[in-house]
Amino acid sequence: MQIDLSARVALVTGSTRGIGREIANVLSGYGARVAVVGREKEKAVAVAAELGGGATGFGCDVSDPAAVAQLVADTESA
């Protein structure tokens, strides 16, 4: 199956390891620009660099509504 997500942005929380990382990898493989999100920004940036394809790493505590709002704004501006 061929899926073209090249015109899409995917924001994937928990994407520095495990299932979230694999989801980010698959979406990137289909051409999506991926916002890699984890609690530790450095780890998210490293995973984004590994994915390539315009992926960007962000640190965020998703239990904090204000931090999530900022994450969305930062993703949109990136």
Tab-separated table of C-alpha atoms in Angstrom:
chain	number	residue	atom	x	y	z
A	1	MET	CA	0.000	0.000	0.000
A	2	GLN	CA	1.323	3.435	-0.938
A	3	ILE	CA	0.363	6.373	1.265
A	4	ASP	CA	1.475	9.917	0.485
A	5	LEU	CA	1.664	12.132	3.567
A	6	SER	CA	4.116	14.601	2.077
A	7	ALA	CA	1.704	17.499	2.558
A	8	ARG	CA	1.037	16.607	6.207
A	9	VAL	CA	2.533	17.270	9.616
A	10	ALA	CA	2.242	14.598	12.301
A	11	LEU	CA	2.693	15.500	15.962
A	12	VAL	CA	3.566	12.283	17.798
A	13	THR	CA	3.804	12.363	21.583
A	14	GLY	CA	5.946	9.784	23.338
A	15	SER	CA	7.924	9.338	20.145
A	16	THR	CA	11.404	9.093	21.639
A	17	ARG	CA	11.046	5.360	22.280
A	18	GLY	CA	8.867	2.308	21.889
A	19	ILE	CA	5.617	2.368	19.971
A	20	GLY	CA	5.598	6.165	19.646
A	21	ARG	CA	9.018	6.125	18.017
A	22	GLU	CA	7.935	3.452	15.542
A	23	ILE	CA	4.784	5.433	14.695
A	24	ALA	CA	6.942	8.504	14.041
A	25	ASN	CA	9.261	6.385	11.889
A	26	VAL	CA	6.396	4.992	9.790
A	27	LEU	CA	4.774	8.412	9.319
A	28	SER	CA	8.122	9.867	8.296
A	29	GLY	CA	8.564	7.002	5.853
A	30	TYR	CA	5.272	7.964	4.229
A	31	GLY	CA	6.553	11.506	3.792
A	32	ALA	CA	4.985	13.339	6.739
A	33	ARG	CA	7.006	16.002	8.504
A	34	VAL	CA	7.057	14.678	12.059
A	35	ALA	CA	7.086	16.617	15.316
A	36	VAL	CA	8.898	14.221	17.663
A	37	VAL	CA	7.716	14.921	21.212
A	38	GLY	CA	9.141	13.628	24.475
A	39	ARG	CA	9.663	14.844	27.998
A	40	GLU	CA	13.382	15.306	27.322
A	41	LYS	CA	13.949	17.770	24.493
A	42	GLU	CA	17.501	16.545	23.833
A	43	LYS	CA	16.251	13.013	23.232
A	44	ALA	CA	13.451	14.258	20.967
A	45	VAL	CA	15.908	16.324	18.923
A	46	ALA	CA	18.206	13.290	18.553
A	47	VAL	CA	15.353	11.062	17.353
A	48	ALA	CA	14.201	13.772	14.913
A	49	ALA	CA	17.730	13.951	13.500
A	50	GLU	CA	17.724	10.174	12.996
A	51	LEU	CA	14.378	10.326	11.194
A	52	GLY	CA	15.433	13.172	8.910
A	53	GLY	CA	12.851	14.291	6.379
A	54	GLY	CA	12.109	17.548	8.125
A	55	ALA	CA	11.408	15.979	11.513
A	56	THR	CA	11.740	18.349	14.465
A	57	GLY	CA	12.179	17.477	18.136
A	58	PHE	CA	10.258	19.105	20.975
A	59	GLY	CA	10.249	18.638	24.718
A	60	CYS	CA	6.857	18.760	26.414
A	61	ASP	CA	5.068	17.542	29.525
A	62	VAL	CA	1.698	16.647	27.997
A	63	SER	CA	0.034	16.680	31.420
A	64	ASP	CA	0.434	20.499	31.420
A	65	PRO	CA	-2.245	22.177	29.250
A	66	ALA	CA	-0.202	25.359	28.844
A	67	ALA	CA	2.825	23.356	27.697
A	68	VAL	CA	0.664	21.490	25.171
A	69	ALA	CA	-0.717	24.763	23.807
A	70	GLN	CA	2.855	26.035	23.430
A	71	LEU	CA	3.868	22.772	21.743
A	72	VAL	CA	1.140	23.161	19.144
A	73	ALA	CA	2.137	26.782	18.507
A	74	ASP	CA	5.812	25.809	18.202
A	75	THR	CA	4.954	22.965	15.830
A	76	GLU	CA	2.883	25.253	13.640
A	77	SER	CA	5.658	27.840	13.444
A	78	ALA	CA	8.320	25.198	12.671
